[in-house]
Coordinates of C-alpha atoms and ligand atoms in Angstrom, one line a residue:
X94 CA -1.8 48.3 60.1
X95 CA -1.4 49.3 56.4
X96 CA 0.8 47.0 55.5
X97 CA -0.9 44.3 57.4
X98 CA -4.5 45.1 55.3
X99 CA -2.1 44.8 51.7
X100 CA -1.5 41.4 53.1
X101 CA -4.9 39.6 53.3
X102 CA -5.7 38.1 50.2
X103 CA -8.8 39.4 48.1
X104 CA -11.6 37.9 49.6
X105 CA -10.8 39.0 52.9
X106 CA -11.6 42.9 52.1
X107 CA -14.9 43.9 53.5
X108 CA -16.8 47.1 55.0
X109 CA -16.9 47.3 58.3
X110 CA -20.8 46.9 58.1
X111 CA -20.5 43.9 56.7
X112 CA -18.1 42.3 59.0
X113 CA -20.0 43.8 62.2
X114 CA -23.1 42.2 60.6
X115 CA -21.4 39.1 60.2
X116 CA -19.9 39.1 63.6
X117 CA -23.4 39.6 65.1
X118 CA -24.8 36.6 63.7
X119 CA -21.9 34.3 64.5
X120 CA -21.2 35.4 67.7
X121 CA -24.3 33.3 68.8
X122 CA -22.2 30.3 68.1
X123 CA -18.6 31.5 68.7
X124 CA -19.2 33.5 71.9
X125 CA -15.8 32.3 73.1
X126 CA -13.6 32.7 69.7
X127 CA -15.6 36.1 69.3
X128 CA -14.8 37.4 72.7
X129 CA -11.1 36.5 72.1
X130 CA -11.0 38.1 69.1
X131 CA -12.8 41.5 69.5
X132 CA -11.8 42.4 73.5
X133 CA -9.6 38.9 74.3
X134 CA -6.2 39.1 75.7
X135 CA -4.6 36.5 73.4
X136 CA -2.9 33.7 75.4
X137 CA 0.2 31.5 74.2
X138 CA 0.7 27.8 74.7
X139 CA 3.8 26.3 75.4
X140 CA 4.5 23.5 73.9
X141 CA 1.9 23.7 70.9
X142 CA 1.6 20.3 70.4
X143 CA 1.0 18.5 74.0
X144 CA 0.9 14.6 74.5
X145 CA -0.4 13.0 78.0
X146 CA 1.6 13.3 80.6
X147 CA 3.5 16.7 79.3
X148 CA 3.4 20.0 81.0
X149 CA 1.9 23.2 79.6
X150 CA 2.4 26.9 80.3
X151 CA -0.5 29.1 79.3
X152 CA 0.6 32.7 79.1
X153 CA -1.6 35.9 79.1
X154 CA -0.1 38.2 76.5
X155 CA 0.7 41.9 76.1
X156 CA -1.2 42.6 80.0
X157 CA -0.2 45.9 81.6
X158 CA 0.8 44.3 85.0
X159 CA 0.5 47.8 86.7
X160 CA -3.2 47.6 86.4
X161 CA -3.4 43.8 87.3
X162 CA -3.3 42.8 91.4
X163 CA -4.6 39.1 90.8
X164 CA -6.2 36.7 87.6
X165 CA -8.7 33.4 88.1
X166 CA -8.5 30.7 85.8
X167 CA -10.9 28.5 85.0
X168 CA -11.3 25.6 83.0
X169 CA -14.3 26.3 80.5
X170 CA -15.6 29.5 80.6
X171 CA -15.6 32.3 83.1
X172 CA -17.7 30.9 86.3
X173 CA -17.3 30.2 89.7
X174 CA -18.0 26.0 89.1
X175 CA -15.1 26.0 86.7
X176 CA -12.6 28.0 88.3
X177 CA -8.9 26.4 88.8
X178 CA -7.1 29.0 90.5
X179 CA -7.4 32.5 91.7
X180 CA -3.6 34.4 92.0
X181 CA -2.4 37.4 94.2
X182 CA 0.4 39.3 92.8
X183 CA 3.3 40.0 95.4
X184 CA 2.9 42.2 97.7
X185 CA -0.5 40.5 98.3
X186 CA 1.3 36.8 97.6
X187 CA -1.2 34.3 97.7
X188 CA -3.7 31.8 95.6
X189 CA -7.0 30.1 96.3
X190 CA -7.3 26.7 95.1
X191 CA -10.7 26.6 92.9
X192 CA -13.9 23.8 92.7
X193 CA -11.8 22.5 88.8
X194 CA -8.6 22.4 90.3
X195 CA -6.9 19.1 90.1
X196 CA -3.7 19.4 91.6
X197 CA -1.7 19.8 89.1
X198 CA -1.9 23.5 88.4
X199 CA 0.0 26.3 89.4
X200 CA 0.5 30.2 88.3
X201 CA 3.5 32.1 88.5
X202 CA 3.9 35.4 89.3
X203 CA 3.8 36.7 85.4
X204 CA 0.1 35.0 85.4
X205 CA 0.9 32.3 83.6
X206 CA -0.6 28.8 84.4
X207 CA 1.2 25.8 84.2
X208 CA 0.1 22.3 84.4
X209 CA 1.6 19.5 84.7
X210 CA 0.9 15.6 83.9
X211 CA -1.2 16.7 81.5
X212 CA -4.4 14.4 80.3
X213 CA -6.2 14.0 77.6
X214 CA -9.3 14.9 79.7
X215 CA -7.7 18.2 80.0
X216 CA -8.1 19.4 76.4
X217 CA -10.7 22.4 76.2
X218 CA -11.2 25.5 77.2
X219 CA -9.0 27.9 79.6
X220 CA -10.2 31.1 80.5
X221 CA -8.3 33.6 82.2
X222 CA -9.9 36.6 83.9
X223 CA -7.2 39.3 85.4
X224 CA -8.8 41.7 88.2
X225 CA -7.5 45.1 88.6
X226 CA -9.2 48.7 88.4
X227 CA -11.2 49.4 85.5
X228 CA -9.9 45.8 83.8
X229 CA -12.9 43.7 82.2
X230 CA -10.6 42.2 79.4
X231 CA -11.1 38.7 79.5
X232 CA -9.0 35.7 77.2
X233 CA -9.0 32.0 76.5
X234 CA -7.6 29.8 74.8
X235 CA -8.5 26.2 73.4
X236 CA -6.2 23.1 74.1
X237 CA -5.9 19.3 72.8
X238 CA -3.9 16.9 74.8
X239 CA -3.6 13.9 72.5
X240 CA -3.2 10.5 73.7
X241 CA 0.0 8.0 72.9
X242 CA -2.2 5.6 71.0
X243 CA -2.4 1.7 71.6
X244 CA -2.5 -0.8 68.5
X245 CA -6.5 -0.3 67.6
X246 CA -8.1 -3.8 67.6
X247 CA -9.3 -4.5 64.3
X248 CA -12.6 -7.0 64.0
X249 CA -13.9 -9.3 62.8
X250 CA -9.9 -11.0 62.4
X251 CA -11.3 -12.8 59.2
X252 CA -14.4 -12.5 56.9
X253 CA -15.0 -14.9 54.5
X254 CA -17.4 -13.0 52.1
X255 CA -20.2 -14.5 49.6
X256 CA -19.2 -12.9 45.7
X257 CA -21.3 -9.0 45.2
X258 CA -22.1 -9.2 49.3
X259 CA -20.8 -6.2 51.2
X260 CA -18.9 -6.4 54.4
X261 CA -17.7 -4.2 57.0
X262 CA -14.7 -3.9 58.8
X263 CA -14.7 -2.1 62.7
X264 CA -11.4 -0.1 63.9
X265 CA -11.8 0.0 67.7
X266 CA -9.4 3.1 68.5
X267 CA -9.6 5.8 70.9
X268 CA -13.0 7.9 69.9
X269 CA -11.1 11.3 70.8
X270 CA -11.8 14.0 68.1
X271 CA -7.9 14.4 67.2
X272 CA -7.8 10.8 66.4
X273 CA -7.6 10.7 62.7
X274 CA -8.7 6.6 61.1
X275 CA -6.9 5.6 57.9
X276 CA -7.2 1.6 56.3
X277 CA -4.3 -0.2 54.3
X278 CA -5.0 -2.8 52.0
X279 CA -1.6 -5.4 51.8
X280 CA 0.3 -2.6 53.1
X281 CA -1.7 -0.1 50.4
X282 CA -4.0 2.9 50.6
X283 CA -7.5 1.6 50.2
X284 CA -9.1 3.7 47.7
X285 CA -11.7 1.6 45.9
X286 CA -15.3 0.6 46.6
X287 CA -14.4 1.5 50.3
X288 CA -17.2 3.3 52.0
X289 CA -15.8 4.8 55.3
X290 CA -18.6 5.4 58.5
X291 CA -19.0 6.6 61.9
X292 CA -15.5 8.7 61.6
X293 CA -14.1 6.2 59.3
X294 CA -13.9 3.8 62.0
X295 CA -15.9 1.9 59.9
X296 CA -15.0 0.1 56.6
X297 CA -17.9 -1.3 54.3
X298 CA -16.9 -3.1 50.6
X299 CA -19.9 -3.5 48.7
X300 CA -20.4 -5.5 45.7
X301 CA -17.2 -7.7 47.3
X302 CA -15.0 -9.5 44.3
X303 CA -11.7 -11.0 43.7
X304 CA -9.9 -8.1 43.7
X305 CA -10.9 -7.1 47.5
X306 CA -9.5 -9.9 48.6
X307 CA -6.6 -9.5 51.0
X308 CA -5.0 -8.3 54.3
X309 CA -6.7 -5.3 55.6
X310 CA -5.2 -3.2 58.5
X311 CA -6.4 0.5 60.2
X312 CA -4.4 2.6 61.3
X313 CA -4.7 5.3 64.0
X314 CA -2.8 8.3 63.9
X315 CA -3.3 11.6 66.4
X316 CA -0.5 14.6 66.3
X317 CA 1.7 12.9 69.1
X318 CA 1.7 9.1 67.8
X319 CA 0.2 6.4 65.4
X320 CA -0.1 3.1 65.9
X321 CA -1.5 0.0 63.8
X322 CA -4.3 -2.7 64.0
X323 CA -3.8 -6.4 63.9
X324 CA -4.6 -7.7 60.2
X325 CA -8.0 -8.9 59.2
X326 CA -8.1 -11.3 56.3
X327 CA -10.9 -10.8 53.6
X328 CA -11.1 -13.9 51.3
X329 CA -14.2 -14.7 49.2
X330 CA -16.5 -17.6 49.6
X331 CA -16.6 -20.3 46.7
X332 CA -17.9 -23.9 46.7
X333 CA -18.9 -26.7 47.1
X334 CA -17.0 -28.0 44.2
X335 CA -15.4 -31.1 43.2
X336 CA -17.4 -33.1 45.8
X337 CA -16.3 -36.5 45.7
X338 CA -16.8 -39.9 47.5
X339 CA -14.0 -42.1 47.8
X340 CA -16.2 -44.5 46.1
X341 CA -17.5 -44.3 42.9
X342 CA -20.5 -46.1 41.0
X343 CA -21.8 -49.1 41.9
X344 CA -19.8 -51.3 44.6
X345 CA -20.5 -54.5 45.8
X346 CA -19.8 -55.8 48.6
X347 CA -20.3 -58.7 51.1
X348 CA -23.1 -59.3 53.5
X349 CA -22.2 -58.3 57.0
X350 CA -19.4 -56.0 56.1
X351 CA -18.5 -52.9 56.9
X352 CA -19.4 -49.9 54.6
X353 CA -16.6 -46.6 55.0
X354 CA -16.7 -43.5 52.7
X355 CA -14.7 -40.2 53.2
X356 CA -16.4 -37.3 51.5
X357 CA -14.4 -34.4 49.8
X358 CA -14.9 -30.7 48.2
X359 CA -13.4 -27.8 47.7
X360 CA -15.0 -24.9 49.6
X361 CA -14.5 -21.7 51.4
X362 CA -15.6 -21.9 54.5
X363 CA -15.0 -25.1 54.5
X364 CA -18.0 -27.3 53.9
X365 CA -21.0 -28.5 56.0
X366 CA -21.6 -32.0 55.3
X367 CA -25.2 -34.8 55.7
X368 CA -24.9 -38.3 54.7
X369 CA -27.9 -39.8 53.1
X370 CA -29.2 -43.5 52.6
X371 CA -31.9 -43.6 50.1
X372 CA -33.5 -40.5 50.7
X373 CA -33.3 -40.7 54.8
X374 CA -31.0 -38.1 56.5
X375 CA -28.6 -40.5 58.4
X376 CA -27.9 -37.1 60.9
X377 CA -24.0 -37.5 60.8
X378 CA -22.4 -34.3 60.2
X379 CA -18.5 -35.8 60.0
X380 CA -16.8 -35.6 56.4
X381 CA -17.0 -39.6 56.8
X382 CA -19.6 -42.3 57.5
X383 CA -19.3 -45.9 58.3
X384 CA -22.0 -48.5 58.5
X385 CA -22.2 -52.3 59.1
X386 CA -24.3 -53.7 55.6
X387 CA -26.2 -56.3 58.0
X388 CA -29.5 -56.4 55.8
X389 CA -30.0 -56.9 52.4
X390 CA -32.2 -53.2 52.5
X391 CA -29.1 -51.8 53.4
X392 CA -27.5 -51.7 49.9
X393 CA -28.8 -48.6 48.0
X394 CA -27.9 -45.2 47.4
X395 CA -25.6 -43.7 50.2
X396 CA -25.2 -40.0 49.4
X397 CA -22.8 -37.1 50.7
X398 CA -24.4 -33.8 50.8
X399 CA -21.8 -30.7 50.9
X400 CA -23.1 -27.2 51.9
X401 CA -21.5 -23.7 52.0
X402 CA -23.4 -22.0 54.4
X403 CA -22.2 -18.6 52.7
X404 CA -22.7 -18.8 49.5
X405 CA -25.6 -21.2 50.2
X406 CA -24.9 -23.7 47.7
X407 CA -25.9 -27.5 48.3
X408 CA -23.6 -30.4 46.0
X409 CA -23.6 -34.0 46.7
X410 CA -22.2 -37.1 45.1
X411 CA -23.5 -40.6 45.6
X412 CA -22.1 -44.4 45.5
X413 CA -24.9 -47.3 44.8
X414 CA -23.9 -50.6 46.9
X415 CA -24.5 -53.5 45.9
X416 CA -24.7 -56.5 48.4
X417 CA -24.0 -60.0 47.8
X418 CA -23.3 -63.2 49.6
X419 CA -19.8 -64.0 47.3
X420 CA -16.6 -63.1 48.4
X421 CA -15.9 -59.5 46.2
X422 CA -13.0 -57.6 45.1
X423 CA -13.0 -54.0 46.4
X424 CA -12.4 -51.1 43.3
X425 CA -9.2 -49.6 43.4
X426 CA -7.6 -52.6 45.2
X427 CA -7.5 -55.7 43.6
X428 CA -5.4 -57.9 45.6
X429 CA -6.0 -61.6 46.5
X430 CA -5.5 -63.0 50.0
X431 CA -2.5 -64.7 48.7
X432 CA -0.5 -61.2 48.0
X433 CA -1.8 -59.5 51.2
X434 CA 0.2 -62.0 53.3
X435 CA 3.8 -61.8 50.8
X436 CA 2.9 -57.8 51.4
X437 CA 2.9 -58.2 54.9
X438 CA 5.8 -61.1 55.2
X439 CA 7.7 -58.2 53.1
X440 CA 7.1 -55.1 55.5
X441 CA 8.1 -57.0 58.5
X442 CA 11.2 -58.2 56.5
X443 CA 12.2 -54.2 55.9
X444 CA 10.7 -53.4 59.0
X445 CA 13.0 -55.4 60.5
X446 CA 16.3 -54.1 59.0
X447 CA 14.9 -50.3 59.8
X448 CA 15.1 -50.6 63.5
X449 CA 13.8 -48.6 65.7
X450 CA 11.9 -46.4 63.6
X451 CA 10.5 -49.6 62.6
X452 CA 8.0 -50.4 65.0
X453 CA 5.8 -47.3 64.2
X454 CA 5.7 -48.3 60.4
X455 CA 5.1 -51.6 61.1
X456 CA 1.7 -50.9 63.2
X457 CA 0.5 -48.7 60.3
X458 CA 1.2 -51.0 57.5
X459 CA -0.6 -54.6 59.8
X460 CA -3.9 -51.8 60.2
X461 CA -3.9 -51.1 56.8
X462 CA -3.9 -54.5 56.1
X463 CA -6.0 -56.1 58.3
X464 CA -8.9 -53.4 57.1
X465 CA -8.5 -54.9 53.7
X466 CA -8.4 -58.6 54.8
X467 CA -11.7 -57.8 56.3
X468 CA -13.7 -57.1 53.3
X469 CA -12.5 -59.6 51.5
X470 CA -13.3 -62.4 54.3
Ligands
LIG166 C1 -11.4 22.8 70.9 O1 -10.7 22.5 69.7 C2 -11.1 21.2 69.2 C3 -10.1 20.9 68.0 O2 -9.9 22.0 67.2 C4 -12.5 21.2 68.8 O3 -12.9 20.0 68.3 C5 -13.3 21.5 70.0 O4 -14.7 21.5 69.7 C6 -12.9 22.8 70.7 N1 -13.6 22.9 72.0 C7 -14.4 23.9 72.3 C8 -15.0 23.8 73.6 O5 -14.6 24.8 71.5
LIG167 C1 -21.8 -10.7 40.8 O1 -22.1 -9.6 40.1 C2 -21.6 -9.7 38.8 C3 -21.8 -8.3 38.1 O2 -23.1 -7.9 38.4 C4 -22.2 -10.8 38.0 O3 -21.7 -10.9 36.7 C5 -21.9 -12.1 38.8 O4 -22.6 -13.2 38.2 C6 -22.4 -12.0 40.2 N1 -21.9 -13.1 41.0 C7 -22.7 -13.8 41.8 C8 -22.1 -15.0 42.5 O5 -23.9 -13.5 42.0
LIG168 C1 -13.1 -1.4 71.9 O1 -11.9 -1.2 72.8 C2 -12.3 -0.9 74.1 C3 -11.0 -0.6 74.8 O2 -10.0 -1.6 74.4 C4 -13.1 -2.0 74.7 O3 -13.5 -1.6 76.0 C5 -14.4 -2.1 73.9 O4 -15.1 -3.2 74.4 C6 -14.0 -2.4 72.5 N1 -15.2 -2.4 71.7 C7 -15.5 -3.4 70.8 C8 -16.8 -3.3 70.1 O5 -14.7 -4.3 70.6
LIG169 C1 -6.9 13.7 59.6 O1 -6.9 13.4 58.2 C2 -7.3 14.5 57.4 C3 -7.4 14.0 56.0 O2 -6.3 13.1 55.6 C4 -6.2 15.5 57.6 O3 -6.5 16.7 56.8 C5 -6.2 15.9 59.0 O4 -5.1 16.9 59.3 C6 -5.9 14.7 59.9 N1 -6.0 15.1 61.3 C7 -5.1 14.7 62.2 C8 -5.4 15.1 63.6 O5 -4.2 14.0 61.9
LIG170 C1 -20.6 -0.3 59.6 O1 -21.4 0.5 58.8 C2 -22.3 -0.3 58.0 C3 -23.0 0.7 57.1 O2 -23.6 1.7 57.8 C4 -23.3 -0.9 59.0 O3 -24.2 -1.7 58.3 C5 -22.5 -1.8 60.0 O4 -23.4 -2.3 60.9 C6 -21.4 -1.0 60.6 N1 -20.7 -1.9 61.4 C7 -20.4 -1.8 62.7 C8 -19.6 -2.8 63.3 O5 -20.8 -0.8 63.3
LIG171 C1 -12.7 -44.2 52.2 O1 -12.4 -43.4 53.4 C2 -12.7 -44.0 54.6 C3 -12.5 -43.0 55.7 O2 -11.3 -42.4 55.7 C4 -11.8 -45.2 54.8 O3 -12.0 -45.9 56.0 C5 -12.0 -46.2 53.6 O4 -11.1 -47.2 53.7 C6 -11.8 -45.4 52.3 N1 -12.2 -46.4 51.2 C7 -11.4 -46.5 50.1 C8 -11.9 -47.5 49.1 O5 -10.4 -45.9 50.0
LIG172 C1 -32.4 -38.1 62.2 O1 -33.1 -37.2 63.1 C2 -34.5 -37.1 62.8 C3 -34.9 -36.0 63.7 O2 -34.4 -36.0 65.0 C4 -35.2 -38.4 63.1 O3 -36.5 -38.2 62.8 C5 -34.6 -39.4 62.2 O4 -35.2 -40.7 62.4 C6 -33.1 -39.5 62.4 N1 -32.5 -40.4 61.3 C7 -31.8 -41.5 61.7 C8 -31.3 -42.3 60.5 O5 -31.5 -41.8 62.8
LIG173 C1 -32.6 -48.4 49.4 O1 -32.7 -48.5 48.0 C2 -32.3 -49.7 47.5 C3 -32.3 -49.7 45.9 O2 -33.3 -48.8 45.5 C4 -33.3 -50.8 48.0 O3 -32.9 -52.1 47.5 C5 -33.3 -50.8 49.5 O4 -34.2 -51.7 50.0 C6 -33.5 -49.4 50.0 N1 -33.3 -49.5 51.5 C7 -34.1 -48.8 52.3 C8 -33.8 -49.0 53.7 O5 -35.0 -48.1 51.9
LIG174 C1 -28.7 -41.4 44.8 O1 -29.4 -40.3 45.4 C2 -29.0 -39.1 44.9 C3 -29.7 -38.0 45.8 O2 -30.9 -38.4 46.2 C4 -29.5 -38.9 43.5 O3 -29.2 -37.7 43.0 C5 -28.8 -40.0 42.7 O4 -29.3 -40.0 41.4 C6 -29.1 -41.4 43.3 N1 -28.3 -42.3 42.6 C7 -28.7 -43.5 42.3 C8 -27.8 -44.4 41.6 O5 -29.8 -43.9 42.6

C-alpha cells in the first residue's frame, strides 16, 4: 500500500475528508463507477477491444467462491427488467434465462459470462450480483462494441461556392459515440478556416477563397476499423466573363434570311443565358438563337444575356443587324458563289480518293456549304 501511495503523482495526495467529501458529491452522477470503486468486485474483459460479431468473457475478480452459491447478471444496472441470467453453482447446477437475455449469453461455472455475436447494441453496462450468505458486494463493468465501418457518404458531391461565402460539408457515418470524424483536404489534414459541428460530422469554410478549393474527403475511424468517404469537389464560382456573340458589330444581311448566333462565356457554374431583340425578352434559354429576318422591324439590337446564378452577376454582348434587299457578304466569310462551288467540286474530288471514311466528311462539308449558299442567295 505504501509503495503504491509514493506512486501517485502530486496532485493525487489528499485527506481522507476531502476525498469522502468529494466522493459524496459525485456519487450523485457516478453511482455506478462509485459503487465499483468503493465496495465493487472489479470485473475483466476479454478481449478489451471488441468489434461486432466477437465474443466476450466478463470475469468477476478476486470472489471467495466458498461464500458464492449463484450470481445474476444483468444488462444495466442491478434490476429484475434488465437481468440476463441468473447461475447455480454445482451441486445446485442450473440457470434461469432472464427478461434482457438474448440468446447469446451464457456463464460458466467460475461466474463468468460470455457472449457471443456480439453487437454494437450490446455496448453498456453489465452488472453482476453474486448471492451467497452475508454477500452484498456488487460489480460492473462498462463495454463498447464498435462497428466495422462502411465508406461514410459524403454530401453535397460538389459545391461550387460564390468568393467570401461559407459552405458546409455533411459526413453521414455511423452516429455511435466511439466513432471518431476526421476531413482530408487533397489527401491533407484540414486545418484552416474549418469549423467542425454536430461531432465534426459537419464541415463549414467561411469566408471561402482560392485556396479552399479542392477535393475534400471524411474519414471515419472507431477502435476496430476506418473507412473513407467518396470525394466532394469544392471549386469557387467566377463569371460571366468574356461573353461573346459569334457576331460582332453591325451585320447586314438579306431580307428573308435566316439570323443564327451562338452565345459564349466563361463561367462557373456554367452560365444561364436570355436572348433579347430590342429590349423584348425573346424567352429562349439555349446558348443559341435563330430567327428568320422576314420584316424590315426585325433588324435591331439582338442581345445575349449571361448570368451566374451564384455569384449573381448579369453580362451580355449584342450584335446590330442591319437588313437590306442586296445580296451581302457575311463577316468572317467572304467567299463568292463562284468559290463555294470549286470548294465543293474539290471535297468531292478528295472525298472521293478517301473512301470509305469519305461519305461522313463529305455530308459535313455539303451542310456547311449549303448554310453559307443560303445567305448569300
Ligand atoms: C460507457 O462508456 C462509454 C465510452 O467511454 C460512454 O460514452 C458511455 O456513456 C458509458 N455508458 C454508461 C452507461 O456509463
Ligand atoms: C472577398 O473578401 C476580400 C477580403 O475581405 C475582398 O478583398 C474581396 O473583394 C471579396 N470578394 C468578393 C467577390 O466579394
Ligand atoms: C445517412 O446514411 C444513412 C444510412 O446510410 C441513411 O439512412 C440516411 O438517410 C443518410 N442521411 C442523409 C442525410 O443522407
Ligand atoms: C477521436 O479523436 C480524438 C482527437 O484526435 C482522440 O483523442 C480520440 O482518441 C479519438 N477517439 C477514437 C475512438 O478514435
Ligand atoms: C452544418 O453546420 C452549419 C453551421 O452550424 C449549418 O449552417 C449547416 O446547416 C449544417 N449543415 C448540415 C447539413 O447540417
Ligand atoms: C454562329 O453560331 C450559330 C450556332 O452555332 C451558327 O449556326 C452560325 O452559323 C454561326 N455564325 C457564324 C457567323 O459563325
Ligand atoms: C415571353 O414571355 C412573356 C411572359 O410569358 C410574354 O409576355 C412575352 O410576350 C414573351 N415574349 C416573346 C417574344 O414571346
Ligand atoms: C428594333 O430596333 C431597330 C433599331 O432601333 C428598329 O429599326 C426596329 O424597328 C426595332 N424593332 C422592333 C420590333 O422594335
Ligand atoms: C443593344 O442592347 C444592349 C442591351 O439593351 C445595349 O447595351 C446596347 O448598347 C445596344 N446596342 C446597340 C447597338 O443599340
Amino acid at each position: 500500500m505504501g509503495r503504491h501511495e509514493a506512486w501517485r503523482p502530486p496532485g493525487w495526495r489528499c485527506s481522507w475528508h476531502t476525498a469522502f467529501l468529494a466522493a459524496s458529491v459525485l456519487s450523485s452522477c457516478f453511482l455506478l463507477t462509485r459503487a465499483q470503486e468503493t465496495t465493487g468486485i472489479s470485473i475483466r474483459v476479454v478481449p478489451e477491444v471488441l468489434k461486432e460479431g466477437d465474443s466476450v468473457t466478463l470475469t468477476p475478480e478476486g470472489l471467495d467462491l466458498k461464500n458464492i452459491a449463484s450470481c445474476k447478471w444483468y444488462r444495466g444496472a442491478v434490476e429484475e427488467r434488465n437481468m440476463i441470467i441468473s447461475f447455480f453453482r454445482p451441486p445446485f447446477s442450473g440457470e434461469t434465462k432472464g427478461p434482457a437475455h438474448t440468446g447469446r449469453e451464457t456463464v460458466k461455472p467460475d461466474f463468468s459470462l460470455y457472449i457471443t455475436d456480439l453487437k454494437p447494441a450490446d455496448s453498456g453496462i453489465y452488472s453482476f450480483k453474486p448471492e451467497g450468505p452475508g454477500v452484498t458486494i456488487t460489480g460492473a463493468t462498462n463495454i463498447t462494441v464498435s462497428e466495422t465501418l462502411s465508406n461514410p457518404v459524403l454530401w453535397p458531391a460538389e459545391a461550387i461556392v460564390a468568393e467570401n461565402a461559407s459552405v458546409s460539408l455533411q459526413c453521414n457515418t455511423s452516429n455511435r459515440l466511439d466513432v471518431n470524424v476526421t476531413w482530408f483536404k487533397d489527401s491533407n489534414p484540414v486545418l484552416d478556416k474549418a469549423v467542425l459541428f454536430n461531432r465534426n460530422r459537419n464541415l463549414t469554410l467561411t469566408a471561402v477563397s482560392k485556396d479552399e478549393e479542392g477535393m475534400y474527403t471524411c474519414k471515419a475511424t472507431n477502435p476496430v476499423s476506418k473507412a473513407t468517404s467518396n470525394p466532394s469537389k469544392i471549386s469557387l464560382a467566377y463569371g460571366p466573363n468574356n461573353v461573346k456573340l459569334n457576331q460582332t458589330g453591325t451585320v447586314t444581311l438579306k431580307l428573308g434570311s435566316r439570323l443564327a448566333l451562338l452565345c459564349t462565356a466563361e463561367s462557373l457554374p456554367e452560365a444561364q443565358f436570355r436572348w433579347f431583340f430590342n429590349h423584348t425578352n425573346m424567352n429562349v434559354t439555349a446558348n443559341t438563337f435563330s430567327t428568320d429576318l422576314t420584316a424590315w422591324e426585325d433588324g435591331g439590337n439582338y442581345t445575349c444575356q449571361a448570368y451566374n446564378s451564384v455569384v449573381k452577376k448579369l453580362a451580355s454582348a449584342s450584335v446590330n443587324v442591319k437588313l437590306t434587299t442586296q445580296e451581302s457578304t457575311p463577316p468572317g466569310s467572304g467567299l463568292t458563289p463562284g468559290q463555294i462551288v470549286g470548294i465543293v467540286i474539290g471535297c468531292v474530288l478528295g472525298v472521293a480518293l478517301i473512301g470509305g471514311l469519305g461519305y461522313f466528311l463529305f455530308t459535313k462539308t455539303a451542310l456547311g456549304v449549303k448554310r453559307t449558299y443560303n445567305i448569300q442567295h
